[in-house]
């Protein structure tokens, strides 16, 4: 985890600010591990990203496209889940805007923070968000009430 990360947490929220150059997934996953957060819902996000990889699922595979240039983070939604193996899984979809005011969107596979990313996560107190394989082998969401 970057020593530059700024965050605050209470029982209901995790608010994070990532800095320029941070590997988005690596930094965020390190923080989630440190804070022992396995279930969360991303409710707000702003900032910029570069070296992004987005994907569109064809029903059989992801068709991926990379974007090197800095892009505005217009929308980022999704959740933090725990897999059957106990690993943290980030299921995130992004819409990014380029300098010519066009957009690109899809499943977020990788990104580097450009300037800043400001993220707000809701931490469900009585619900676990599990991500399990179903049917054709895709990871699907299985929310369950904590016992």
C-alpha positions as semicolon CSV with decimal commas, in nm:
position;residue;x (nm);y (nm);z (nm)
1;X;0,000;0,000;0,000
2;X;0,119;0,346;-0,084
3;X;0,231;0,544;0,218
4;X;0,047;0,835;0,057
5;X;-0,304;0,693;0,101
6;X;-0,544;0,902;0,305
7;X;-0,854;0,742;0,455
8;X;-1,099;0,740;0,743
9;X;-1,332;0,466;0,856
10;X;-1,621;0,420;1,095
11;X;-1,878;0,142;1,135
12;X;-2,071;0,251;0,824
13;X;-1,825;0,410;0,580
14;X;-1,476;0,392;0,440
15;X;-1,366;0,714;0,270
16;X;-1,044;0,694;0,069
17;X;-0,825;0,932;-0,124
18;X;-0,570;0,778;-0,358
19;X;-0,286;0,984;-0,501
20;X;-0,124;1,028;-0,840
21;X;0,069;0,720;-0,951
22;X;-0,100;0,473;-0,715
23;X;-0,191;0,141;-0,871
24;X;-0,567;0,158;-0,816
25;X;-0,629;-0,211;-0,744
26;X;-0,308;-0,284;-0,554
27;X;-0,348;0,015;-0,322
28;X;-0,718;-0,037;-0,261
29;X;-0,684;-0,413;-0,200
30;X;-0,401;-0,351;0,048
31;X;-0,617;-0,107;0,241
32;X;-0,920;-0,339;0,241
33;X;-0,699;-0,620;0,375
34;X;-0,547;-0,396;0,641
35;X;-0,894;-0,285;0,755
36;X;-1,036;-0,642;0,724
37;X;-1,314;-0,525;0,493
38;X;-1,464;-0,808;0,285
39;X;-1,803;-0,653;0,201
40;X;-1,866;-0,299;0,081
41;X;-2,060;-0,104;-0,180
42;X;-1,899;0,183;-0,370
43;X;-2,142;0,475;-0,349
44;X;-1,934;0,769;-0,475
45;X;-1,620;0,820;-0,683
46;X;-1,446;1,114;-0,852
47;X;-1,102;1,180;-0,994
48;X;-0,892;1,078;-1,292
49;X;-0,727;0,758;-1,415
50;X;-0,467;0,663;-1,674
51;X;-0,330;0,334;-1,810
52;X;-0,681;0,193;-1,781
53;X;-0,807;-0,141;-1,905
54;X;-1,182;-0,178;-1,954
55;X;-1,372;-0,485;-2,065
56;X;-1,707;-0,577;-2,217
57;X;-1,842;-0,927;-2,152
58;X;-1,961;-1,103;-2,467
59;X;-2,132;-1,383;-2,276
60;X;-1,826;-1,602;-2,320
61;X;-1,524;-1,378;-2,266
62;X;-1,417;-1,022;-2,191
63;X;-1,324;-0,805;-2,487
64;X;-1,069;-0,563;-2,343
65;X;-0,942;-0,224;-2,450
66;X;-0,663;-0,016;-2,300
67;X;-0,644;0,362;-2,263
68;X;-0,309;0,522;-2,175
69;X;-0,410;0,889;-2,167
70;X;-0,552;1,051;-1,852
71;X;-0,931;1,031;-1,838
72;X;-1,191;1,180;-1,604
73;X;-1,355;0,931;-1,370
74;X;-1,720;1,009;-1,443
75;X;-1,871;0,707;-1,271
76;X;-1,738;0,406;-1,084
77;X;-1,981;0,166;-0,923
78;X;-1,960;-0,180;-0,780
79;X;-1,885;-0,381;-0,472
80;X;-1,623;-0,548;-0,257
81;X;-1,692;-0,918;-0,211
82;X;-1,532;-1,224;-0,055
83;X;-1,475;-1,530;-0,278
84;X;-1,507;-1,897;-0,182
85;X;-1,130;-1,898;-0,130
86;X;-1,155;-1,607;0,115
87;X;-0,998;-1,355;-0,124
88;X;-1,123;-1,000;-0,166
89;X;-1,281;-0,942;-0,509
90;X;-1,352;-0,597;-0,651
91;X;-1,635;-0,596;-0,906
92;X;-1,626;-0,248;-1,055
93;X;-1,770;-0,082;-1,365
94;X;-1,636;0,254;-1,485
95;X;-1,734;0,531;-1,721
96;X;-1,438;0,749;-1,818
97;X;-1,428;1,070;-2,018
98;X;-1,145;1,170;-2,252
99;X;-1,023;1,518;-2,345
100;X;-1,244;1,526;-2,656
101;X;-1,545;1,471;-2,426
102;X;-1,616;1,118;-2,552
103;X;-1,668;0,838;-2,305
104;X;-1,569;0,475;-2,262
105;X;-1,711;0,233;-2,010
106;X;-1,704;-0,124;-1,895
107;X;-1,569;-0,362;-1,635
108;X;-1,257;-0,207;-1,478
109;X;-0,959;-0,444;-1,493
110;X;-0,669;-0,209;-1,419
111;X;-0,593;0,158;-1,366
112;X;-0,337;0,400;-1,233
113;X;-0,456;0,700;-1,036
114;X;-0,403;1,028;-1,222
115;X;-0,406;1,332;-0,992
116;X;-0,650;1,185;-0,736
117;X;-0,929;0,935;-0,677
118;X;-1,181;1,002;-0,401
119;X;-1,395;0,701;-0,307
120;X;-1,676;0,648;-0,057
121;X;-1,772;0,293;0,040
122;X;-2,079;0,191;0,240
123;X;-1,997;-0,091;0,484
124;X;-2,300;-0,316;0,539
125;X;-2,314;-0,409;0,906
126;X;-2,542;-0,713;0,892
127;X;-2,486;-0,843;0,539
128;X;-2,194;-1,031;0,384
129;X;-2,140;-0,993;0,011
130;X;-2,010;-1,326;-0,119
131;X;-1,892;-1,384;-0,476
132;X;-1,936;-1,750;-0,576
133;X;-1,913;-1,945;-0,902
134;X;-2,245;-2,044;-1,052
135;X;-2,365;-2,223;-1,365
136;X;-2,121;-2,139;-1,643
137;X;-1,848;-2,063;-1,387
138;X;-1,893;-1,688;-1,361
139;X;-1,853;-1,526;-1,021
140;X;-2,197;-1,408;-0,909
141;X;-2,310;-1,206;-0,608
142;X;-2,464;-1,395;-0,315
143;X;-2,560;-1,153;-0,036
144;X;-2,628;-1,320;0,298
145;X;-2,741;-1,194;0,634
146;X;-2,472;-1,223;0,902
147;X;-2,548;-1,476;1,169
